[in-house]
CSV table of C-alpha atoms in Angstrom, one decimal:
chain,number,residue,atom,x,y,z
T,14,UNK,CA,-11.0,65.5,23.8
T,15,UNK,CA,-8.5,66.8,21.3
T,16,UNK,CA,-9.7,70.1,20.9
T,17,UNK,CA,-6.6,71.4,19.1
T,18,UNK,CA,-6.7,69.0,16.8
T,19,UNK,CA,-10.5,69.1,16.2
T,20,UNK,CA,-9.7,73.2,15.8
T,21,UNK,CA,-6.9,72.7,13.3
T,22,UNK,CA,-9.0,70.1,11.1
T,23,UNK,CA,-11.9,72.7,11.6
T,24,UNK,CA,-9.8,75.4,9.7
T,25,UNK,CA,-7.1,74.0,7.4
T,26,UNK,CA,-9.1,74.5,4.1
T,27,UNK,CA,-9.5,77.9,5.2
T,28,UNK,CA,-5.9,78.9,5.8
T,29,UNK,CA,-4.8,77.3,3.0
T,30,UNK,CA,-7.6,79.1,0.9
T,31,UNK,CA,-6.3,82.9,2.5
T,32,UNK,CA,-2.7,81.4,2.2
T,33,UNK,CA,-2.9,80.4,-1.4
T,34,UNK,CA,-4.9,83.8,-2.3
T,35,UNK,CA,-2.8,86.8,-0.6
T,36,UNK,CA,0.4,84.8,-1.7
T,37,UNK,CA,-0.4,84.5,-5.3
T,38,UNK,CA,-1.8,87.7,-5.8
T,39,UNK,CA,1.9,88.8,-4.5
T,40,UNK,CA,3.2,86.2,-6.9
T,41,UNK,CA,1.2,87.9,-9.3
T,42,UNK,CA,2.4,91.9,-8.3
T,43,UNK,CA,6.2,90.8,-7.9
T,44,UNK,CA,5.6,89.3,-11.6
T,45,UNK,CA,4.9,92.6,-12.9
T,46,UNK,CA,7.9,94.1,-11.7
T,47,UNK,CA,10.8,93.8,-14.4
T,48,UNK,CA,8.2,95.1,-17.2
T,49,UNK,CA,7.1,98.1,-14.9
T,50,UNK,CA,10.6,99.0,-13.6
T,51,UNK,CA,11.5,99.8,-17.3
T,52,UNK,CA,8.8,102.3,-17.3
T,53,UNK,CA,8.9,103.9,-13.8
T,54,UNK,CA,11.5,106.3,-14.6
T,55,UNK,CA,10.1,109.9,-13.6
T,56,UNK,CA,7.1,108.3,-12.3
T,57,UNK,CA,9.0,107.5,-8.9
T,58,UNK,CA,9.8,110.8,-8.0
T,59,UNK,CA,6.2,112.1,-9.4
T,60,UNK,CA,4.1,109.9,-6.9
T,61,UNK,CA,6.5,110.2,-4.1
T,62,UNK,CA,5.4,113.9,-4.2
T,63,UNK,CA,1.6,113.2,-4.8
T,64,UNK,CA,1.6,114.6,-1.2
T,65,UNK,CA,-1.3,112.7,1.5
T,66,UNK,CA,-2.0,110.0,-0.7
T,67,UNK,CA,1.2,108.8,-1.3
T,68,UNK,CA,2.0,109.2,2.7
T,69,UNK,CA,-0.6,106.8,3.3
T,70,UNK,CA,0.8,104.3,1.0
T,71,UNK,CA,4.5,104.6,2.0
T,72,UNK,CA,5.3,106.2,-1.9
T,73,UNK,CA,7.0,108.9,-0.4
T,74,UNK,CA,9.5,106.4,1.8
T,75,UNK,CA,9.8,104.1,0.0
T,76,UNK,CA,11.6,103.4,-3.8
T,77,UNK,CA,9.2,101.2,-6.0
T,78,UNK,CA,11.5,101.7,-9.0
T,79,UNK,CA,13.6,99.0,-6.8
T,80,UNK,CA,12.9,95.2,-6.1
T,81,UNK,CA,12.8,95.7,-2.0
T,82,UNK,CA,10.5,99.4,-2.2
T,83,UNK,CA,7.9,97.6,-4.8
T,84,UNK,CA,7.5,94.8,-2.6
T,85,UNK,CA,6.5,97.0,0.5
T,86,UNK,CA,4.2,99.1,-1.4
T,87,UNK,CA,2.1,96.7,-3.3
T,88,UNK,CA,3.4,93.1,-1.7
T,89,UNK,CA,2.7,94.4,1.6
T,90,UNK,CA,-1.0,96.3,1.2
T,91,UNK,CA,-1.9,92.8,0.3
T,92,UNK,CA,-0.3,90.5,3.2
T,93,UNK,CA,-1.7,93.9,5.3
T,94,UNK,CA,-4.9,93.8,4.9
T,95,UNK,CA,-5.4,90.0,3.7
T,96,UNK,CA,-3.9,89.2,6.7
T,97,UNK,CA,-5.4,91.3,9.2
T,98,UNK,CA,-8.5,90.2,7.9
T,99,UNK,CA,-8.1,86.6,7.8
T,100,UNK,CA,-6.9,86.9,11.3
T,101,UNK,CA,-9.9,89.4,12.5
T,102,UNK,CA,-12.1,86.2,11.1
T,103,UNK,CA,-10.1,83.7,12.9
T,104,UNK,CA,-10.2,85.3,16.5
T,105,UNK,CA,-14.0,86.4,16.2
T,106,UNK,CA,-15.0,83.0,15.8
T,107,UNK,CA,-12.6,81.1,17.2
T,108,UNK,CA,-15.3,80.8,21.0
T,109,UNK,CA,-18.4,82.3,19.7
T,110,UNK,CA,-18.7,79.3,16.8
T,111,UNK,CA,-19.4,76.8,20.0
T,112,UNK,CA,-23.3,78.6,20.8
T,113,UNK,CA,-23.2,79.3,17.0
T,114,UNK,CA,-22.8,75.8,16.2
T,115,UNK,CA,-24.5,74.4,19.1
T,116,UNK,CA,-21.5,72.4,20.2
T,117,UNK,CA,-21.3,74.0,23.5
T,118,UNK,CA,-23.1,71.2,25.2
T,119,UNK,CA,-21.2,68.4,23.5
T,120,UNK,CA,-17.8,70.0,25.0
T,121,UNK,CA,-19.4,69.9,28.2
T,122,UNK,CA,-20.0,66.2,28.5
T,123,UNK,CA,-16.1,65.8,27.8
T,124,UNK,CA,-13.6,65.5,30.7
T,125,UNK,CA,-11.9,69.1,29.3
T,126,UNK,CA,-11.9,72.3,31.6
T,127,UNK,CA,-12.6,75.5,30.0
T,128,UNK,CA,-9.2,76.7,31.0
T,129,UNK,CA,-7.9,73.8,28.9
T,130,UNK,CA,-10.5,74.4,25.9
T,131,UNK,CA,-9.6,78.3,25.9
T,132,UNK,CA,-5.9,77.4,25.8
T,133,UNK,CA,-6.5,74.6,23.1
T,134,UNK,CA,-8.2,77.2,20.8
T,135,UNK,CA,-6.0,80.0,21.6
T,136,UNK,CA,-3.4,77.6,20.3
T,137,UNK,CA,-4.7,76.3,17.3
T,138,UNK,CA,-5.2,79.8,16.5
T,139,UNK,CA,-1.5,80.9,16.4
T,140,UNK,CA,-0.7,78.4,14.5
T,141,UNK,CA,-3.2,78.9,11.8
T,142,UNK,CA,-1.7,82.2,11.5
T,143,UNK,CA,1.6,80.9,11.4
T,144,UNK,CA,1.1,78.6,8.8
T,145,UNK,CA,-0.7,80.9,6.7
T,146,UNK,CA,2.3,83.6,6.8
T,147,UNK,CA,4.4,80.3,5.6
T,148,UNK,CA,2.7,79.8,2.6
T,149,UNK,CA,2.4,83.5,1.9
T,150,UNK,CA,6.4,83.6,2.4
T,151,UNK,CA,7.2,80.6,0.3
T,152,UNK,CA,5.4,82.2,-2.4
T,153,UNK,CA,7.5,85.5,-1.8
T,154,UNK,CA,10.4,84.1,-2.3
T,155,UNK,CA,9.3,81.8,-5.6
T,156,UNK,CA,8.3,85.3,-7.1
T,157,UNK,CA,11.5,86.8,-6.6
T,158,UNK,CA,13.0,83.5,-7.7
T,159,UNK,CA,10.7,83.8,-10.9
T,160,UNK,CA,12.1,87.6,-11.4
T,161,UNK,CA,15.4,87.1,-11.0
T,162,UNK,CA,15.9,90.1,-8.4
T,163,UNK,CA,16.9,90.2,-5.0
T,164,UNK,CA,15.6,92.7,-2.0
T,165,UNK,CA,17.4,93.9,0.9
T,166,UNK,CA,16.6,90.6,2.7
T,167,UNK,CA,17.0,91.9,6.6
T,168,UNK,CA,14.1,94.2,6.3
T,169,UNK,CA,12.3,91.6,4.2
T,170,UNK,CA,12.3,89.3,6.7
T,171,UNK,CA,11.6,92.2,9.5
T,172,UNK,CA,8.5,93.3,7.4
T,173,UNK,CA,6.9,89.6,7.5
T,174,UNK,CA,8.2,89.3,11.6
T,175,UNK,CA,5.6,92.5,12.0
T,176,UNK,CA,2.9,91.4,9.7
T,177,UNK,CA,2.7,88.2,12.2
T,178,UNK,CA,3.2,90.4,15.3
T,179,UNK,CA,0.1,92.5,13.9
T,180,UNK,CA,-2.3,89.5,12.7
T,181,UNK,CA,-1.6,87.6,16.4
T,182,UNK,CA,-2.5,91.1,18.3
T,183,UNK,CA,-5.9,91.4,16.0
T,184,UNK,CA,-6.7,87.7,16.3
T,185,UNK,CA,-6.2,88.1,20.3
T,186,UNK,CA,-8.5,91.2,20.8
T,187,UNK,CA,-10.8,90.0,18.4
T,188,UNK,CA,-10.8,86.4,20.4
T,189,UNK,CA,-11.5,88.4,23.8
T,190,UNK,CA,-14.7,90.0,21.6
T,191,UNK,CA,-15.6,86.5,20.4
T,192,UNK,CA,-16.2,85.6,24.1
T,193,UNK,CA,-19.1,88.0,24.3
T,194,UNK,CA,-20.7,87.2,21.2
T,195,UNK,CA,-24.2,84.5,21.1
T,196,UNK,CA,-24.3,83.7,17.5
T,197,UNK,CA,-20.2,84.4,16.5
T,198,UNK,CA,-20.7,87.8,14.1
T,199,UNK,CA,-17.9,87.8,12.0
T,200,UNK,CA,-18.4,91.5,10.9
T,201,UNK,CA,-17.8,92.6,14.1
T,202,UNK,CA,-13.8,91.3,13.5
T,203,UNK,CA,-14.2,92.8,10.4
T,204,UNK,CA,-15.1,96.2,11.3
T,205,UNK,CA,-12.4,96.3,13.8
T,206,UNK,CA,-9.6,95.1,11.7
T,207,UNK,CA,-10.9,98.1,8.8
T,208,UNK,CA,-10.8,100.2,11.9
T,209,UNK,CA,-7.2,99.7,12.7
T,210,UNK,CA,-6.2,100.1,8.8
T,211,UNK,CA,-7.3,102.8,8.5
T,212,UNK,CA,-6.4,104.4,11.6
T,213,UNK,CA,-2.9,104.2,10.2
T,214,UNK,CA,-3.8,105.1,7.0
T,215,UNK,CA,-5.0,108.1,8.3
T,216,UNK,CA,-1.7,108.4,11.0
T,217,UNK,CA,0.2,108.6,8.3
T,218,UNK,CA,-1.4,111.1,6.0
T,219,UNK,CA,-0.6,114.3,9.0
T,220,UNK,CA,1.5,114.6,11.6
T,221,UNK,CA,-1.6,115.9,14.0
T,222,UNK,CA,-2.5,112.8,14.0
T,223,UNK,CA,0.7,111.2,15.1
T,224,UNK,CA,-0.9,109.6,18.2
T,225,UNK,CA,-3.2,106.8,16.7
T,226,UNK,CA,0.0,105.3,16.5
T,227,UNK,CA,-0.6,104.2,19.7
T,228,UNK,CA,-3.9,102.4,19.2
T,229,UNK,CA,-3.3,100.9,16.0
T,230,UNK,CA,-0.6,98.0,15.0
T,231,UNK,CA,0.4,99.3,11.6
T,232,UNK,CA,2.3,101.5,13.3
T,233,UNK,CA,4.8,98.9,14.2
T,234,UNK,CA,3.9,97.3,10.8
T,235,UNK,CA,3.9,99.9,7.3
T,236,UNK,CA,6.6,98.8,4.9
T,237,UNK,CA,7.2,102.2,5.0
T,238,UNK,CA,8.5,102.1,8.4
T,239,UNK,CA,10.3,99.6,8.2
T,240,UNK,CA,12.0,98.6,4.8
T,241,UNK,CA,14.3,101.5,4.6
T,242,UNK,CA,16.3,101.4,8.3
T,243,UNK,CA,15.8,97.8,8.4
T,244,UNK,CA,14.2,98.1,11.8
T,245,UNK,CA,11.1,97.6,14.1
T,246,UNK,CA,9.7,99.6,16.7
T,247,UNK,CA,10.3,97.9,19.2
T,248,UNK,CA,8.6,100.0,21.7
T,249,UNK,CA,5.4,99.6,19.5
T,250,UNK,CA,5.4,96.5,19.4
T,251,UNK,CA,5.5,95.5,23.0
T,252,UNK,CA,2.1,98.2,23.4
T,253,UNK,CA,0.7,96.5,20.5
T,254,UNK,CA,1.5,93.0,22.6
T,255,UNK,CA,-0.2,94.2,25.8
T,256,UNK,CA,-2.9,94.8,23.6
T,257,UNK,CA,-3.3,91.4,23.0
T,258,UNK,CA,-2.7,90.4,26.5
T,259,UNK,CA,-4.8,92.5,27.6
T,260,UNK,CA,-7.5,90.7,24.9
T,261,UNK,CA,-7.1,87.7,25.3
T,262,UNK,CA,-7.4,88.3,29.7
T,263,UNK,CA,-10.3,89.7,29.3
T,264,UNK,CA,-11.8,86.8,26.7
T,265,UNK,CA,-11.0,84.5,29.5
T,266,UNK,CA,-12.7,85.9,31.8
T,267,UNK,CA,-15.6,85.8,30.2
T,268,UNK,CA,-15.4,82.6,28.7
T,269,UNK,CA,-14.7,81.0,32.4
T,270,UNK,CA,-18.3,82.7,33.5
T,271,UNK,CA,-20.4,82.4,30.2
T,272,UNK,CA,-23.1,79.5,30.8
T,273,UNK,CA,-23.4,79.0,27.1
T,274,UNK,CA,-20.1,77.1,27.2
């Protein structure tokens, strides 16, 4: 039994739904910009000072009077938490749909091991995400196309390389969750995704809280970080990894001894 296929079939509409959405809302931000750039003047130096809430945001790193800062401040809140959310959805349901949907017992008459059906799903998966970031780029660039402007393409390109980094680490730990769950709660991705957001809203308001940075991937991720050095974290990001590992291990485990599947 194809189960990657079956898995892919299972959620195209839906990627292409959370593709279509969080890249033409961007299309629609990016829009906005040549009017708004003619009226930012002051106002760029005024909310970089407007002091915790413009830390949270990235305002006080990052220029929105330019193409490249405007994109990481508005672009990126909504690939950061469109994305984290479409990929908290995808991993919480990704093993707890088969009790949900009382498919459990159909895969079981199938000659497919649970190893292989684990690594089938995990698959499909990543590539869901994948394929949604592609659409959600491709509309990036046709808005900047539309404007006429240009970014600082490296960190560009860096920024989108974290967002998938940080939806594939949230999709694995919430995938290890889903292999607890009976009846496939959605909310509970939810909650944990919020969680993480905003943990590093709140990591990036005060320094005293410089530690969540450990814990939660928009550390590795914020525009903020990232646009203006045109660089990752690259310490961060290999934590935020063994996160997932560490996820997805313990998913398998379960899902190898759970006599609902």
């Amino acid at each position: 039994m194809n189960i990657l296929k079956n898995e892919m079939r299972q959620g195209l509409k839906g990627l292409l739904l959370w593709g279509l959405i969080i890249g033409g809302t961007i299309v629609l931000c990016v829009a906005l910009f040549p009017d708004l750039k003619k009226e930012f003047g002051d106002m760029v130096d005024a909310m970089a000072d407007m002091g915790g809430f413009g830390a949270a945001f990235g305002m006080n790193q990052l220029n929105y009077g330019e193409i490249t800062g405007f994109y990481g401040i508005y672009a990126g809140s909504m690939l950061g938490i469109g994305g984290i959310f479409f990929a908290a959805v995808l991993g919480t349901g990704i093993l707890a749909k088969e009790e949900k949907e009382h498919t459990a017992e159909f895969l079981l008459t199938h000659p497919v091991t649970r190893t292989s059906a684990f690594f089938q799903k995990l698959t499909a998966m990543l590539v869901q995400i994948l394929l949604m970031n592609g659409i959600v780029i491709l509309l990036s660039l046709l808005s900047f196309r539309i404007i006429g402007e240009t970014p600082e393409w490296k960190g560009v390109w860096l920024f989108h390389l974290a967002q998938l980094l940080m939806q594939t680490e949230i999709a694995c730990i919430c995938m290890g969750i889903s292999a607890f769950l009976r009846k496939g709660s959605v909310s509970i991705g939810i909650g944990v995704a919020a969680l993480l957001y905003f943990l590093g809203l709140f990591g990036n308001i005060t320094e005293e809280a410089e530690k969540v940075k450990y814990i939660t991937p928009y550390a590795y991720a914020d525009a903020a970080d990232i646009l203006p050095d045109a660089a990752l974290d690259g310490t961060l990001i290999l934590l935020g990894m063994g996160y997932a590992f560490l996820g997805l291990a313990i998913g398998y485990v379960k899902y190898q001894r759970n006599d609902i599947y």
